[in-house]
Amino acid sequence: MMTGAAPPIERRLAFVAEWYQAEAAIIRTFLVTYFVADKAVEVFDQRSKKTFLRRTKIPELTQRDFFVGSKINVFGRQFDIVDYADESTRSNLAKYRKRGFVLLKSHMWQKHLGKFLKTLIQNKININNGQMVQFTSKMVTQFLSGKPKTEVVSSVLMNELLAGPAISLELIGDNVVEIMSACVKYKRGDSGSSSSMKLSSSLEQLFEQEDVRYGIYCPETEEDVAIDLKFFFEERHSIIKECLFKGTTLAIIKPHSIKDGLLGDLIDDILSNGFNVTAMRMILMARINCEEFYEVYRGILPEYIPMVAQLASGVCMCLEIASSDPGKSSHSDFRTFCGPMDPEIAKLLRPQTLRAKFGKSKVLNAIHCTDLPDDTNLELQYMFKILD
């Protein structure tokens, strides 16, 4: 008796994830499974041995959102992915998809931040977390303790880190640690480089510039990456740069823009058009916080509910924006630069604005900016102080 061919094995990724239940002040562990074919998610409660969420399509989540160290929102609940749940997922992802770290010194990022981010993203190195930091002498000493002597060149690095705010970034990508290490060692025409990693032409073009190569620090081993990520993103100290809260306004690069690889393009446009970034943090907002932040639009904009869903769908980049001309209004100038809320209207009336160039719809319009001047400090306080 002949039998038909066995059905193809469905591709899925399984992870161990944690959810902090604030009411009980406990961390609960779940098994989160992502089904690649239909972009569906299933969540199983390991403590109660019950299905928490049956297989459900969540279009906002894609395969690249799932890796150890990522944070995902599933219907308003934030899950931290902490481990692989089976050997199949581990063998598919762990060998190549790694976490990396890079610190951009003040003199480098103020000139090259947009181009730097664009080049990394073009090379499939994604930004998973980021913040602007302000070192004190004590913090620099803590950060440099245990670093190899080749990096700690007497007081040079310390002085560079104390010279102005730096930007710390968590990177995700295939062989990202090896790639970034090869970048800082790259010299044009140097065939005798000790690195066996072949860089793309765009990375070579970026890192052939000395002020870029010498303007960053990055660890060379996965162990050192873990130490640096813990220092900047997990330990509780006041290294995050404070907002100015004076003559500034808020910008939020929305999750869809980040997932579409436009983070570098948007920041490059902002910095190239008379604006400075004076504070920065990347966060994943819970749905309840998104509802609270957008409360002013409830009952006024018919897009309120999808706006909330979009903001909660992934990480966003919050920026404090200041006009480079102190005689101008940061709020009004930046709001004009963002353009009308509807990208189609923006393309007709103000084609050079951010929403005209990068927006798709009223909800997917690339960037949020503060609408009313009296709300600038309220929104900045909410994003940089209240949300922790």
Short mmCIF file of C-alpha atoms in Angstrom, two decimals:
data_model
loop_
_atom_site.label_atom_id
_atom_site.label_comp_id
_atom_site.label_asym_id
_atom_site.label_seq_id
_atom_site.Cartn_x
_atom_site.Cartn_y
_atom_site.Cartn_z
CA MET A 1 0.00 0.00 0.00
CA MET A 2 1.50 3.33 -1.08
CA THR A 3 1.35 6.32 1.16
CA GLY A 4 1.55 9.98 0.25
CA ALA A 5 4.57 12.13 0.95
CA ALA A 6 4.92 13.39 4.49
CA PRO A 7 3.68 16.94 4.95
CA PRO A 8 6.43 19.56 5.17
CA ILE A 9 7.63 20.41 8.65
CA GLU A 10 6.23 23.77 9.70
CA ARG A 11 8.95 26.26 10.57
CA ARG A 12 8.60 27.73 13.99
CA LEU A 13 10.81 29.39 16.59
CA ALA A 14 10.43 28.68 20.30
CA PHE A 15 11.69 30.84 23.15
CA VAL A 16 11.59 31.08 26.91
CA ALA A 17 10.16 34.47 27.86
CA GLU A 18 9.51 36.32 31.09
CA TRP A 19 6.68 38.68 31.98
CA TYR A 20 6.77 40.87 35.06
CA GLN A 21 3.38 40.83 36.79
CA ALA A 22 3.37 44.14 38.61
CA GLU A 23 0.31 43.42 40.77
CA ALA A 24 1.98 40.44 42.41
CA ALA A 25 5.56 41.73 41.96
CA ILE A 26 6.64 38.40 40.48
CA ILE A 27 8.25 37.28 37.22
CA ARG A 28 6.31 34.60 35.34
CA THR A 29 7.88 32.32 32.75
CA PHE A 30 6.24 31.47 29.43
CA LEU A 31 6.96 29.46 26.32
CA VAL A 32 6.52 31.74 23.29
CA THR A 33 6.31 30.12 19.86
CA TYR A 34 6.45 32.10 16.62
CA PHE A 35 5.07 30.45 13.47
CA VAL A 36 7.00 31.85 10.54
CA ALA A 37 4.55 31.08 7.71
CA ASP A 38 1.55 33.01 9.02
CA LYS A 39 3.26 35.35 11.52
CA ALA A 40 1.32 33.82 14.40
CA VAL A 41 2.24 33.65 18.07
CA GLU A 42 1.32 31.11 20.74
CA VAL A 43 2.02 31.63 24.44
CA PHE A 44 2.05 28.83 27.02
CA ASP A 45 2.13 29.48 30.78
CA GLN A 46 4.74 27.12 32.18
CA ARG A 47 3.65 27.56 35.79
CA SER A 48 -0.03 26.75 35.31
CA LYS A 49 0.64 24.38 32.37
CA LYS A 50 -2.11 26.11 30.39
CA THR A 51 -2.23 27.89 27.05
CA PHE A 52 -2.10 31.61 27.74
CA LEU A 53 -2.69 32.63 24.12
CA ARG A 54 -3.76 30.28 21.36
CA ARG A 55 -2.06 30.54 18.00
CA THR A 56 -2.97 34.05 16.86
CA LYS A 57 -1.78 36.12 13.92
CA ILE A 58 0.00 39.30 14.98
CA PRO A 59 1.04 41.11 11.77
CA GLU A 60 3.05 43.71 13.68
CA LEU A 61 5.55 41.06 14.78
CA THR A 62 8.05 39.60 12.32
CA GLN A 63 10.70 36.91 12.54
CA ARG A 64 13.43 39.46 13.16
CA ASP A 65 11.67 40.60 16.35
CA PHE A 66 12.43 37.24 17.97
CA PHE A 67 15.88 36.64 19.45
CA VAL A 68 17.41 36.24 22.88
CA GLY A 69 17.54 39.68 24.47
CA SER A 70 14.58 41.14 22.59
CA LYS A 71 11.37 42.54 24.04
CA ILE A 72 8.03 41.95 22.35
CA ASN A 73 4.54 43.26 22.99
CA VAL A 74 1.72 40.73 22.72
CA PHE A 75 -1.64 42.45 23.13
CA GLY A 76 -0.27 44.97 25.59
CA ARG A 77 1.93 42.62 27.61
CA GLN A 78 5.69 42.96 27.39
CA PHE A 79 7.63 39.71 27.23
CA ASP A 80 11.41 39.58 27.63
CA ILE A 81 12.93 36.74 25.61
CA VAL A 82 15.62 35.21 27.81
CA ASP A 83 16.53 31.88 26.18
CA TYR A 84 15.87 29.43 23.37
CA ALA A 85 13.24 26.79 24.16
CA ASP A 86 14.48 24.02 21.87
CA GLU A 87 17.63 22.93 20.07
CA SER A 88 16.15 23.59 16.64
CA THR A 89 15.68 27.29 17.39
CA ARG A 90 19.06 27.48 19.09
CA SER A 91 20.88 25.91 16.14
CA ASN A 92 19.06 28.18 13.67
CA LEU A 93 19.69 31.45 15.47
CA ALA A 94 22.35 31.21 18.19
CA LYS A 95 25.28 30.45 15.92
CA TYR A 96 24.98 33.63 13.88
CA ARG A 97 22.44 36.06 15.30
CA LYS A 98 24.41 37.72 18.05
CA ARG A 99 24.24 40.74 20.31
CA GLY A 100 26.88 43.42 19.90
CA PHE A 101 27.69 46.73 21.55
CA VAL A 102 29.17 50.00 20.37
CA LEU A 103 29.78 53.31 22.12
CA LEU A 104 29.88 56.43 19.96
CA LYS A 105 32.06 59.20 21.36
CA SER A 106 30.74 62.76 21.39
CA HIS A 107 32.83 64.17 18.53
CA MET A 108 31.93 61.21 16.29
CA TRP A 109 28.16 60.91 16.65
CA GLN A 110 27.49 64.64 16.31
CA LYS A 111 28.96 64.46 12.81
CA HIS A 112 28.28 60.90 11.64
CA LEU A 113 25.35 59.43 13.65
CA GLY A 114 22.83 59.25 10.80
CA LYS A 115 25.30 57.80 8.30
CA PHE A 116 26.61 55.34 10.90
CA LEU A 117 23.14 53.99 11.67
CA LYS A 118 22.16 53.82 8.00
CA THR A 119 25.28 51.86 7.10
CA LEU A 120 24.80 49.34 9.92
CA ILE A 121 21.16 48.80 9.00
CA GLN A 122 22.03 48.39 5.31
CA ASN A 123 24.37 45.60 6.42
CA LYS A 124 21.59 43.85 8.36
CA ILE A 125 22.88 44.99 11.75
CA ASN A 126 19.84 46.20 13.66
CA ILE A 127 19.65 48.58 16.61
CA ASN A 128 17.94 46.80 19.50
CA ASN A 129 18.51 49.40 22.19
CA GLY A 130 20.11 52.81 22.45
CA GLN A 131 20.50 55.78 24.73
CA MET A 132 22.50 58.95 25.14
CA VAL A 133 24.76 58.82 28.18
CA GLN A 134 26.72 61.38 30.18
CA PHE A 135 29.80 60.09 31.98
CA THR A 136 31.23 61.30 35.27
CA SER A 137 34.84 60.55 36.23
CA LYS A 138 33.63 57.80 38.58
CA MET A 139 31.49 56.19 35.86
CA VAL A 140 34.34 56.27 33.33
CA THR A 141 36.58 54.54 35.86
CA GLN A 142 33.91 51.87 36.45
CA PHE A 143 33.40 51.37 32.73
CA LEU A 144 37.12 51.09 31.95
CA SER A 145 37.97 48.77 34.83
CA GLY A 146 39.14 45.46 33.44
CA LYS A 147 39.41 46.76 29.87
CA PRO A 148 42.56 45.66 27.96
CA LYS A 149 45.46 48.08 28.18
CA THR A 150 45.45 48.58 24.40
CA GLU A 151 42.11 50.40 24.77
CA VAL A 152 42.92 52.28 27.94
CA VAL A 153 45.58 54.63 26.53
CA SER A 154 46.41 56.46 29.80
CA SER A 155 43.87 59.26 30.18
CA VAL A 156 43.03 59.75 26.49
CA LEU A 157 39.90 57.61 26.41
CA MET A 158 38.74 58.97 29.75
CA ASN A 159 39.05 62.54 28.47
CA GLU A 160 37.17 61.63 25.28
CA LEU A 161 34.29 60.15 27.25
CA LEU A 162 34.15 63.15 29.57
CA ALA A 163 34.24 65.63 26.67
CA GLY A 164 30.51 65.35 25.97
CA PRO A 165 27.55 62.98 25.80
CA ALA A 166 28.12 59.60 24.16
CA ILE A 167 25.63 57.19 22.60
CA SER A 168 25.51 53.53 23.63
CA LEU A 169 23.90 51.05 21.23
CA GLU A 170 22.95 47.39 21.50
CA LEU A 171 23.34 45.76 18.10
CA ILE A 172 21.79 42.57 16.72
CA GLY A 173 23.14 40.83 13.65
CA ASP A 174 24.90 37.84 12.15
CA ASN A 175 28.54 37.74 13.34
CA VAL A 176 28.10 41.30 14.61
CA VAL A 177 30.95 41.12 17.15
CA GLU A 178 33.45 40.03 14.48
CA ILE A 179 32.16 42.60 11.98
CA MET A 180 32.42 45.55 14.37
CA SER A 181 35.89 44.44 15.51
CA ALA A 182 37.01 44.32 11.86
CA CYS A 183 35.53 47.78 11.27
CA VAL A 184 37.58 49.53 13.95
CA LYS A 185 40.76 47.82 12.66
CA TYR A 186 40.07 48.61 9.00
CA LYS A 187 42.57 50.65 7.03
CA ARG A 188 42.14 51.30 3.33
CA GLY A 189 44.57 49.27 1.24
CA ASP A 190 45.89 47.35 4.24
CA SER A 191 46.01 43.80 2.93
CA GLY A 192 47.88 42.68 6.01
CA SER A 193 44.96 43.22 8.36
CA SER A 194 44.79 40.66 11.16
CA SER A 195 41.02 40.29 10.65
CA SER A 196 39.75 37.59 8.31
CA MET A 197 36.33 39.24 8.15
CA LYS A 198 35.54 40.68 4.72
CA LEU A 199 33.68 43.98 5.04
CA SER A 200 31.09 45.28 2.61
CA SER A 201 32.00 48.28 0.48
CA SER A 202 29.62 50.51 2.47
CA LEU A 203 31.28 49.55 5.78
CA GLU A 204 34.73 50.08 4.26
CA GLN A 205 33.70 53.50 2.98
CA LEU A 206 32.42 54.49 6.43
CA PHE A 207 35.34 53.18 8.47
CA GLU A 208 38.09 54.39 6.19
CA GLN A 209 37.41 57.74 7.89
CA GLU A 210 39.72 58.07 10.88
CA ASP A 211 37.28 60.14 12.93
CA VAL A 212 34.75 57.30 12.62
CA ARG A 213 37.22 54.51 13.46
CA TYR A 214 38.68 56.37 16.41
CA GLY A 215 35.31 57.78 17.41
CA ILE A 216 33.84 54.49 18.61
CA TYR A 217 34.57 51.83 21.19
CA CYS A 218 33.37 48.25 20.78
CA PRO A 219 34.26 45.04 22.64
CA GLU A 220 35.96 42.21 20.75
CA THR A 221 34.45 39.16 22.48
CA GLU A 222 30.93 38.04 23.30
CA GLU A 223 31.87 37.94 26.99
CA ASP A 224 32.92 41.60 26.92
CA VAL A 225 29.75 42.50 24.98
CA ALA A 226 27.66 41.00 27.78
CA ILE A 227 29.61 43.01 30.39
CA ASP A 228 29.16 46.29 28.50
CA LEU A 229 25.46 45.70 27.79
CA LYS A 230 24.88 45.02 31.48
CA PHE A 231 26.73 48.20 32.46
CA PHE A 232 24.77 50.47 30.12
CA PHE A 233 21.32 48.87 29.92
CA GLU A 234 20.78 46.78 33.05
CA GLU A 235 22.63 48.30 35.99
CA ARG A 236 20.78 51.02 37.86
CA HIS A 237 22.89 54.15 37.77
CA SER A 238 22.39 57.70 36.54
CA ILE A 239 24.39 57.42 33.34
CA ILE A 240 21.51 58.33 31.02
CA LYS A 241 21.83 61.96 29.93
CA GLU A 242 19.15 64.22 31.35
CA CYS A 243 16.90 66.28 29.11
CA LEU A 244 17.41 70.02 28.97
CA PHE A 245 13.65 70.67 29.35
CA LYS A 246 14.20 74.22 28.10
CA GLY A 247 13.63 75.42 24.54
CA THR A 248 13.33 71.83 23.32
CA THR A 249 10.66 69.49 22.01
CA LEU A 250 9.96 65.76 21.69
CA ALA A 251 10.25 63.48 18.68
CA ILE A 252 9.39 59.78 18.63
CA ILE A 253 10.54 57.66 15.71
CA LYS A 254 7.74 55.13 15.48
CA PRO A 255 8.13 51.33 15.60
CA HIS A 256 7.18 50.83 11.92
CA SER A 257 9.97 53.20 10.85
CA ILE A 258 12.52 51.27 12.89
CA LYS A 259 11.29 47.92 11.53
CA ASP A 260 11.45 49.32 8.00
CA GLY A 261 15.11 50.24 8.52
CA LEU A 262 14.56 54.01 8.46
CA LEU A 263 16.03 54.95 11.86
CA GLY A 264 19.29 56.21 10.37
CA ASP A 265 17.57 58.03 7.51
CA LEU A 266 15.27 59.94 9.87
CA ILE A 267 18.04 60.91 12.29
CA ASP A 268 20.28 61.92 9.40
CA ASP A 269 17.56 64.21 8.03
CA ILE A 270 16.93 65.73 11.47
CA LEU A 271 20.60 66.49 12.13
CA SER A 272 21.13 67.81 8.59
CA ASN A 273 18.32 70.35 8.80
CA GLY A 274 19.26 72.62 11.67
CA PHE A 275 18.35 70.46 14.69
CA ASN A 276 20.39 68.92 17.49
CA VAL A 277 19.62 65.84 19.56
CA THR A 278 20.11 66.64 23.25
CA ALA A 279 18.74 63.41 24.80
CA MET A 280 17.90 59.96 23.45
CA ARG A 281 16.43 56.69 24.65
CA MET A 282 14.94 53.65 22.95
CA ILE A 283 12.00 51.99 24.71
CA LEU A 284 9.26 49.42 24.26
CA MET A 285 6.07 50.91 25.65
CA ALA A 286 3.28 48.89 27.24
CA ARG A 287 -0.11 49.43 25.65
CA ILE A 288 -1.50 51.13 28.76
CA ASN A 289 1.32 53.70 28.57
CA CYS A 290 0.63 54.30 24.88
CA GLU A 291 -3.04 54.92 25.68
CA GLU A 292 -2.04 57.35 28.41
CA PHE A 293 0.44 59.18 26.18
CA TYR A 294 -2.11 59.57 23.38
CA GLU A 295 -5.00 60.35 25.76
CA VAL A 296 -5.33 63.89 24.36
CA TYR A 297 -6.36 62.39 21.00
CA ARG A 298 -9.04 60.04 22.41
CA GLY A 299 -12.42 60.98 20.99
CA ILE A 300 -10.82 63.57 18.71
CA LEU A 301 -8.92 61.51 16.14
CA PRO A 302 -10.65 58.46 14.64
CA GLU A 303 -7.18 56.91 14.33
CA TYR A 304 -6.68 56.90 18.12
CA ILE A 305 -6.93 53.10 18.59
CA PRO A 306 -4.63 52.15 15.66
CA MET A 307 -2.21 54.91 16.77
CA VAL A 308 -1.99 53.26 20.18
CA ALA A 309 -1.54 49.82 18.60
CA GLN A 310 1.28 51.10 16.38
CA LEU A 311 3.17 52.77 19.23
CA ALA A 312 2.89 49.56 21.29
CA SER A 313 3.94 47.28 18.42
CA GLY A 314 7.70 47.53 18.96
CA VAL A 315 10.58 49.66 20.18
CA CYS A 316 10.51 53.38 19.44
CA MET A 317 13.26 56.00 19.59
CA CYS A 318 12.59 59.04 21.76
CA LEU A 319 14.59 62.18 21.06
CA GLU A 320 14.80 65.56 22.73
CA ILE A 321 15.18 68.03 19.86
CA ALA A 322 16.69 71.52 20.00
CA SER A 323 17.08 74.01 17.19
CA SER A 324 20.73 74.69 16.35
CA ASP A 325 19.74 78.37 16.15
CA PRO A 326 18.99 79.52 19.72
CA GLY A 327 16.93 82.39 18.33
CA LYS A 328 14.38 80.01 16.78
CA SER A 329 11.55 78.01 18.32
CA SER A 330 12.49 74.32 18.49
CA HIS A 331 8.85 73.29 18.82
CA SER A 332 7.33 75.21 15.93
CA ASP A 333 10.30 74.68 13.60
CA PHE A 334 10.44 70.95 14.23
CA ARG A 335 6.68 70.52 13.94
CA THR A 336 6.84 72.28 10.57
CA PHE A 337 9.75 70.04 9.55
CA CYS A 338 7.74 66.92 10.40
CA GLY A 339 4.87 68.06 8.19
CA PRO A 340 1.11 67.39 8.24
CA MET A 341 -0.08 64.26 10.04
CA ASP A 342 -1.34 62.73 6.77
CA PRO A 343 1.65 61.86 4.54
CA GLU A 344 -0.46 62.21 1.38
CA ILE A 345 -1.25 65.81 2.28
CA ALA A 346 2.38 66.34 3.27
CA LYS A 347 3.56 65.13 -0.16
CA LEU A 348 1.32 67.71 -1.84
CA LEU A 349 1.94 70.69 0.43
CA ARG A 350 5.38 70.07 1.99
CA PRO A 351 7.21 67.37 0.02
CA GLN A 352 10.51 67.88 1.86
CA THR A 353 9.09 67.13 5.31
CA LEU A 354 9.78 63.92 7.20
CA ARG A 355 6.25 62.56 6.92
CA ALA A 356 6.15 63.25 3.18
CA LYS A 357 9.38 61.33 2.64
CA PHE A 358 8.99 58.48 5.13
CA GLY A 359 5.29 58.23 6.06
CA LYS A 360 2.76 55.76 4.68
CA SER A 361 -0.55 56.74 6.30
CA LYS A 362 -1.96 58.84 9.14
CA VAL A 363 -1.06 56.07 11.58
CA LEU A 364 2.18 54.97 9.91
CA ASN A 365 3.46 58.53 9.47
CA ALA A 366 7.04 57.82 10.56
CA ILE A 367 7.39 60.21 13.50
CA HIS A 368 5.49 61.79 16.36
CA CYS A 369 6.13 65.41 17.30
CA THR A 370 4.56 67.46 20.07
CA ASP A 371 1.54 69.33 18.71
CA LEU A 372 1.11 72.07 21.32
CA PRO A 373 4.00 74.16 22.68
CA ASP A 374 2.62 73.93 26.22
CA ASP A 375 2.86 70.12 26.02
CA THR A 376 6.56 69.86 25.16
CA ASN A 377 7.83 69.47 28.72
CA LEU A 378 4.90 67.23 29.67
CA GLU A 379 5.69 64.81 26.84
CA LEU A 380 9.43 64.93 27.50
CA GLN A 381 8.87 64.27 31.18
CA TYR A 382 6.62 61.33 30.37
CA MET A 383 9.07 59.65 27.99
CA PHE A 384 12.31 60.38 29.83
CA LYS A 385 11.26 60.53 33.48
CA ILE A 386 7.96 58.79 34.19
CA LEU A 387 8.52 55.73 31.99
CA ASP A 388 11.36 53.79 33.59
#
